[in-house]
Amino acid sequence: MAPRILTLANQKGGVGKTTTAINLATALAAIGEKVLIVDLDPQGNASTGLGIDRVNREVSSFDVLMGESTIAGAAVMTSVPNVAIVPSTLDLLGVEHAIGQEGDRAFRLRDAFRAASGFLIDGRPVTYVLIDCPPSLNLLTINALVAASAVLVPMQCEFFALEGLSQLLQTIEHIRSTLNPGLSIQGVVMTMFDKRNNLSEQVLQDVRSEMGQLVYDTVIPRNVRLSEAPSYGKPALLYDLKCAGSQAYLRLATEVIRRERQLVAA
Ligand code: ATP
Ligand code: MG
């Protein structure tokens, strides 16, 4: 069985893509999945947040895009049980320059996954891949969308949440109609919800009326533990399992799995 590949994309910065990648991966692993994160952001926040120091990133997602490494050759285990990562380096900033003129530039990551035979975590094949994208609809995000089975869109509960969404949806639709017909939208996850702030509730209602069933029931609260954890190189689920943020990501993981089963069955 090929793994399900979920791409976390939103060209808006700071909406919770990386926090969701790290904690959703950990939550999925906690309920029995074998999870590989691919860090496609030159900022490398997913790699740092999982405790992979820059000096230890000998082989990276850049090497995979260049065809110089397989996925298995670039993946390293993290300290989180059943979670591995293909780390990123600043080399990713040069990807456009390096392959922007190549005919297969949009297919590099997909082809690496097609070629990937047998990256094992604890002797078992990877069941979920989560791809963390940069805040841009650039060639890196395009590679992630072309490689994906489905997209997961984190949106921050703030006034401009819906701004830019139509551009993202257009990009997804364009990729579906050209490069990756199998691409679907897994869902929209609302992040940094502040129950003391009326605006958060208003934005949530607006997004639900715009996006309907695509919005997950689970809403990720604004929670300081989620923002503290990366400085310890840990997911919040390992830093403070009981905090509201960790508990929300566990609920999100069960929702994601339920939707994946529906998507696969459809
Ligand atoms: P970028 O576009 O720069 O890659 P991003 O979309 O990956 O950003 P994150 O890095 O996950 O967003 O989050 C942005 C900031 O908000 C970080 O400092 C993170 O710790 C914090 N943050 C994310 N989610 C929450 C939350 N639910 N509660 C509190 N802080 C959060
Ligand atoms: Mg990020």
Short mmCIF file of C-alpha atoms and ligand atoms in Angstrom, two decimals:
data_model
loop_
_atom_site.label_atom_id
_atom_site.label_comp_id
_atom_site.label_asym_id
_atom_site.label_seq_id
_atom_site.Cartn_x
_atom_site.Cartn_y
_atom_site.Cartn_z
CA MET A 1 0.00 0.00 0.00
CA ALA A 2 1.31 3.43 -0.98
CA PRO A 3 1.19 5.97 1.87
CA ARG A 4 -1.43 8.70 1.87
CA ILE A 5 0.35 11.96 1.12
CA LEU A 6 -1.15 15.07 2.69
CA THR A 7 0.19 18.50 1.78
CA LEU A 8 -0.20 21.35 4.27
CA ALA A 9 -0.53 24.46 2.17
CA ASN A 10 -1.52 28.08 2.56
CA GLN A 11 0.48 30.86 0.95
CA LYS A 12 -0.30 33.09 3.92
CA GLY A 13 2.51 33.10 6.43
CA GLY A 14 2.19 32.14 10.08
CA VAL A 15 -1.21 30.42 9.89
CA GLY A 16 -0.14 27.20 11.60
CA LYS A 17 1.10 24.98 8.76
CA THR A 18 4.21 23.84 10.55
CA THR A 19 2.61 23.56 14.00
CA THR A 20 -0.06 21.39 12.39
CA ALA A 21 2.48 19.28 10.49
CA ILE A 22 4.47 18.52 13.64
CA ASN A 23 1.56 17.89 15.98
CA LEU A 24 -0.73 16.12 13.54
CA ALA A 25 2.18 13.82 12.64
CA THR A 26 2.76 13.07 16.31
CA ALA A 27 -0.94 12.50 16.94
CA LEU A 28 -1.26 10.19 13.92
CA ALA A 29 1.77 8.24 15.14
CA ALA A 30 0.26 8.01 18.62
CA ILE A 31 -2.75 6.23 17.18
CA GLY A 32 -0.73 3.70 15.24
CA GLU A 33 0.31 5.31 11.97
CA LYS A 34 3.87 5.43 10.62
CA VAL A 35 4.45 9.03 9.63
CA LEU A 36 7.02 10.78 7.46
CA ILE A 37 7.19 14.58 7.38
CA VAL A 38 8.77 16.22 4.34
CA ASP A 39 10.02 19.70 5.20
CA LEU A 40 9.81 21.69 1.96
CA ASP A 41 10.23 25.11 3.56
CA PRO A 42 13.68 26.75 3.41
CA GLN A 43 12.89 28.18 6.86
CA GLY A 44 13.14 24.60 8.12
CA ASN A 45 10.81 25.16 11.07
CA ALA A 46 9.45 21.62 11.01
CA SER A 47 12.98 20.23 11.11
CA THR A 48 14.03 22.52 13.96
CA GLY A 49 10.77 21.95 15.83
CA LEU A 50 11.46 18.22 15.76
CA GLY A 51 14.94 18.68 17.12
CA ILE A 52 16.92 18.15 13.90
CA ASP A 53 19.74 20.72 14.11
CA ARG A 54 20.98 22.34 10.93
CA VAL A 55 24.37 20.66 11.29
CA ASN A 56 22.67 17.27 11.25
CA ARG A 57 20.88 17.84 7.95
CA GLU A 58 23.38 16.10 5.73
CA VAL A 59 20.85 15.01 3.14
CA SER A 60 17.75 17.12 2.64
CA SER A 61 14.56 17.61 0.67
CA PHE A 62 16.63 19.73 -1.73
CA ASP A 63 18.73 16.68 -2.63
CA VAL A 64 15.53 14.73 -3.25
CA LEU A 65 14.24 17.44 -5.63
CA MET A 66 17.60 17.45 -7.40
CA GLY A 67 17.33 13.69 -7.93
CA GLU A 68 20.49 13.25 -5.89
CA SER A 69 18.86 11.32 -3.07
CA THR A 70 15.97 8.96 -2.64
CA ILE A 71 13.34 9.67 0.00
CA ALA A 72 14.73 6.82 2.09
CA GLY A 73 18.23 8.24 1.74
CA ALA A 74 17.15 11.62 3.06
CA ALA A 75 14.75 10.56 5.83
CA VAL A 76 15.94 10.49 9.42
CA MET A 77 14.11 9.31 12.51
CA THR A 78 13.06 11.95 15.03
CA SER A 79 12.89 11.52 18.78
CA VAL A 80 9.13 11.12 18.37
CA PRO A 81 8.20 7.43 18.14
CA ASN A 82 7.12 6.44 14.61
CA VAL A 83 7.82 9.87 13.11
CA ALA A 84 10.60 10.40 10.55
CA ILE A 85 11.46 13.55 8.63
CA VAL A 86 13.15 14.56 5.41
CA PRO A 87 14.72 17.79 6.69
CA SER A 88 15.10 21.01 4.76
CA THR A 89 18.09 23.24 4.24
CA LEU A 90 18.48 26.78 2.93
CA ASP A 91 19.48 25.22 -0.40
CA LEU A 92 15.75 25.11 -1.12
CA LEU A 93 15.93 28.85 -1.76
CA GLY A 94 17.79 27.98 -4.95
CA VAL A 95 15.36 25.41 -6.29
CA GLU A 96 13.80 27.70 -8.89
CA HIS A 97 17.22 28.58 -10.20
CA ALA A 98 18.34 24.95 -10.20
CA ILE A 99 15.38 23.23 -11.89
CA GLY A 100 13.01 26.05 -12.94
CA GLN A 101 13.70 25.41 -16.64
CA GLU A 102 13.42 21.61 -16.52
CA GLY A 103 10.42 19.96 -18.11
CA ASP A 104 9.84 17.74 -15.09
CA ARG A 105 10.32 20.53 -12.52
CA ALA A 106 6.83 20.11 -11.03
CA PHE A 107 7.09 16.32 -10.80
CA ARG A 108 10.34 15.92 -8.89
CA LEU A 109 8.79 15.10 -5.52
CA ARG A 110 6.04 12.90 -6.99
CA ASP A 111 8.62 10.90 -8.92
CA ALA A 112 10.75 10.52 -5.81
CA PHE A 113 7.74 9.04 -4.03
CA ARG A 114 6.96 6.75 -6.96
CA ALA A 115 10.51 5.50 -6.85
CA ALA A 116 10.52 5.19 -3.08
CA SER A 117 10.61 1.56 -2.25
CA GLY A 118 10.58 0.53 1.31
CA PHE A 119 11.34 3.35 3.69
CA LEU A 120 10.52 1.58 6.91
CA ILE A 121 9.76 2.93 10.36
CA ASP A 122 10.19 0.25 12.98
CA GLY A 123 10.15 -2.36 10.24
CA ARG A 124 6.83 -1.19 8.81
CA PRO A 125 6.07 0.95 5.75
CA VAL A 126 5.10 4.61 6.09
CA THR A 127 1.31 5.06 6.11
CA TYR A 128 1.10 8.87 6.14
CA VAL A 129 3.31 11.53 4.63
CA LEU A 130 2.78 15.15 5.68
CA ILE A 131 4.44 17.79 3.50
CA ASP A 132 5.08 21.17 5.14
CA CYS A 133 5.09 23.98 2.55
CA PRO A 134 6.56 27.48 2.57
CA PRO A 135 4.18 30.48 2.66
CA SER A 136 4.14 30.82 -1.10
CA LEU A 137 2.59 29.22 -4.17
CA ASN A 138 6.04 28.67 -5.64
CA LEU A 139 7.66 25.65 -7.27
CA LEU A 140 8.13 23.98 -3.87
CA THR A 141 4.42 24.15 -3.07
CA ILE A 142 3.59 23.05 -6.63
CA ASN A 143 5.81 19.98 -6.17
CA ALA A 144 4.02 19.25 -2.90
CA LEU A 145 0.57 19.57 -4.51
CA VAL A 146 1.54 17.40 -7.47
CA ALA A 147 2.87 14.68 -5.16
CA ALA A 148 -0.13 14.77 -2.82
CA SER A 149 -3.22 12.63 -2.49
CA ALA A 150 -4.95 15.49 -0.67
CA VAL A 151 -4.42 19.01 0.65
CA LEU A 152 -5.00 20.16 4.20
CA VAL A 153 -5.38 23.92 4.55
CA PRO A 154 -4.61 25.52 7.91
CA MET A 155 -6.34 28.88 8.35
CA GLN A 156 -5.85 31.28 11.19
CA CYS A 157 -8.95 32.60 12.99
CA GLU A 158 -8.22 36.23 12.15
CA PHE A 159 -9.84 38.92 10.10
CA PHE A 160 -8.02 38.29 6.82
CA ALA A 161 -8.39 34.50 6.98
CA LEU A 162 -10.37 34.20 3.75
CA GLU A 163 -8.18 36.63 1.88
CA GLY A 164 -6.02 34.68 -0.54
CA LEU A 165 -8.13 31.56 -0.19
CA SER A 166 -9.58 31.88 -3.69
CA GLN A 167 -6.08 32.03 -5.13
CA LEU A 168 -5.12 28.88 -3.24
CA LEU A 169 -8.30 27.08 -4.35
CA GLN A 170 -7.66 28.15 -7.95
CA THR A 171 -4.14 26.78 -7.77
CA ILE A 172 -5.40 23.48 -6.34
CA GLU A 173 -8.07 23.29 -9.06
CA HIS A 174 -5.53 24.06 -11.76
CA ILE A 175 -3.21 21.31 -10.53
CA ARG A 176 -6.11 18.89 -10.31
CA SER A 177 -7.13 19.59 -13.89
CA THR A 178 -3.61 19.34 -15.27
CA LEU A 179 -0.83 17.75 -13.28
CA ASN A 180 -2.54 15.69 -10.55
CA PRO A 181 -6.13 14.58 -11.26
CA GLY A 182 -6.26 12.57 -8.03
CA LEU A 183 -5.79 15.62 -5.81
CA SER A 184 -8.57 16.34 -3.33
CA ILE A 185 -9.01 18.72 -0.42
CA GLN A 186 -8.85 16.82 2.88
CA GLY A 187 -10.13 19.79 4.82
CA VAL A 188 -9.63 23.22 6.29
CA VAL A 189 -8.39 23.40 9.85
CA MET A 190 -9.04 26.58 11.78
CA THR A 191 -6.12 27.45 14.05
CA MET A 192 -5.35 29.86 16.89
CA PHE A 193 -8.99 30.11 17.90
CA ASP A 194 -9.38 32.46 20.86
CA LYS A 195 -12.66 31.91 22.66
CA ARG A 196 -12.37 35.22 24.51
CA ASN A 197 -12.25 37.08 21.24
CA ASN A 198 -15.56 37.64 19.41
CA LEU A 199 -13.69 38.06 16.16
CA SER A 200 -12.43 34.45 16.33
CA GLU A 201 -16.01 33.16 16.53
CA GLN A 202 -17.10 35.46 13.71
CA VAL A 203 -14.28 34.32 11.45
CA LEU A 204 -15.03 30.69 12.23
CA GLN A 205 -18.66 31.19 11.23
CA ASP A 206 -17.67 33.03 8.05
CA VAL A 207 -15.27 30.30 7.00
CA ARG A 208 -17.81 27.58 7.81
CA SER A 209 -20.46 29.31 5.72
CA GLU A 210 -17.98 29.75 2.85
CA MET A 211 -16.34 26.31 2.97
CA GLY A 212 -19.10 24.18 4.52
CA GLN A 213 -18.24 20.57 5.29
CA LEU A 214 -14.63 21.08 4.28
CA VAL A 215 -13.96 22.71 7.65
CA TYR A 216 -13.05 20.16 10.31
CA ASP A 217 -15.21 19.98 13.43
CA THR A 218 -11.99 20.21 15.42
CA VAL A 219 -10.79 23.76 15.94
CA ILE A 220 -7.24 24.32 17.22
CA PRO A 221 -7.27 26.79 20.13
CA ARG A 222 -4.71 29.51 20.63
CA ASN A 223 -2.51 27.80 23.18
CA VAL A 224 0.85 28.99 24.44
CA ARG A 225 2.09 25.40 24.90
CA LEU A 226 1.88 24.92 21.12
CA SER A 227 4.15 27.89 20.56
CA GLU A 228 6.60 26.99 23.35
CA ALA A 229 7.18 23.38 22.36
CA PRO A 230 9.33 23.99 19.23
CA SER A 231 12.01 25.75 21.28
CA TYR A 232 12.49 22.43 23.09
CA GLY A 233 12.71 20.61 19.75
CA LYS A 234 9.56 18.69 20.60
CA PRO A 235 5.96 18.47 19.46
CA ALA A 236 3.48 19.88 21.97
CA LEU A 237 2.11 16.37 22.37
CA LEU A 238 5.38 15.30 23.98
CA TYR A 239 5.97 18.59 25.78
CA ASP A 240 2.51 18.73 27.39
CA LEU A 241 0.09 16.02 26.33
CA LYS A 242 -2.71 17.36 28.48
CA CYS A 243 -2.75 20.93 27.17
CA ALA A 244 -5.72 22.03 25.09
CA GLY A 245 -3.61 22.30 21.94
CA SER A 246 -2.31 18.73 22.15
CA GLN A 247 -5.77 17.38 22.82
CA ALA A 248 -7.13 19.28 19.82
CA TYR A 249 -4.48 17.78 17.52
CA LEU A 250 -5.38 14.29 18.74
CA ARG A 251 -9.01 14.94 17.81
CA LEU A 252 -7.91 16.35 14.45
CA ALA A 253 -5.92 13.17 13.75
CA THR A 254 -8.99 10.97 14.22
CA GLU A 255 -10.98 13.27 11.94
CA VAL A 256 -8.25 13.19 9.30
CA ILE A 257 -8.14 9.40 9.37
CA ARG A 258 -11.93 9.18 9.13
CA ARG A 259 -11.90 11.47 6.07
CA GLU A 260 -9.01 9.61 4.48
CA ARG A 261 -10.99 6.36 4.70
CA GLN A 262 -13.92 8.08 2.98
CA LEU A 263 -11.65 9.54 0.28
CA VAL A 264 -10.00 6.18 -0.37
CA ALA A 265 -13.36 4.40 -0.48
CA ALA A 266 -14.87 7.00 -2.87
P1 ATP B 1 5.13 30.01 7.89
O1 ATP B 1 4.16 30.46 6.85
O2 ATP B 1 6.11 31.07 8.27
O3 ATP B 1 5.76 28.71 7.56
P2 ATP B 1 3.25 28.56 9.46
O4 ATP B 1 2.02 28.70 8.64
O5 ATP B 1 4.01 27.31 9.34
O6 ATP B 1 4.23 29.79 9.21
P3 ATP B 1 3.49 28.24 12.29
O7 ATP B 1 4.96 28.41 12.24
O8 ATP B 1 2.95 26.90 12.56
O9 ATP B 1 2.81 28.83 10.98
O10 ATP B 1 2.84 29.24 13.37
C1 ATP B 1 3.16 30.62 13.37
C2 ATP B 1 3.44 31.05 14.81
O11 ATP B 1 2.26 30.89 15.58
C3 ATP B 1 4.50 30.22 15.49
O12 ATP B 1 5.21 31.05 16.37
C4 ATP B 1 3.70 29.18 16.26
O13 ATP B 1 4.38 28.72 17.41
C5 ATP B 1 2.47 29.97 16.64
N1 ATP B 1 1.28 29.12 16.71
C6 ATP B 1 0.82 28.27 15.77
N2 ATP B 1 -0.34 27.70 16.15
C7 ATP B 1 -0.60 28.20 17.39
C8 ATP B 1 -1.67 28.01 18.33
N3 ATP B 1 -2.70 27.20 18.05
N4 ATP B 1 -1.62 28.70 19.49
C9 ATP B 1 -0.60 29.55 19.75
N5 ATP B 1 0.42 29.77 18.92
C10 ATP B 1 0.43 29.12 17.75
MG MG B 2 5.89 26.96 8.49
#
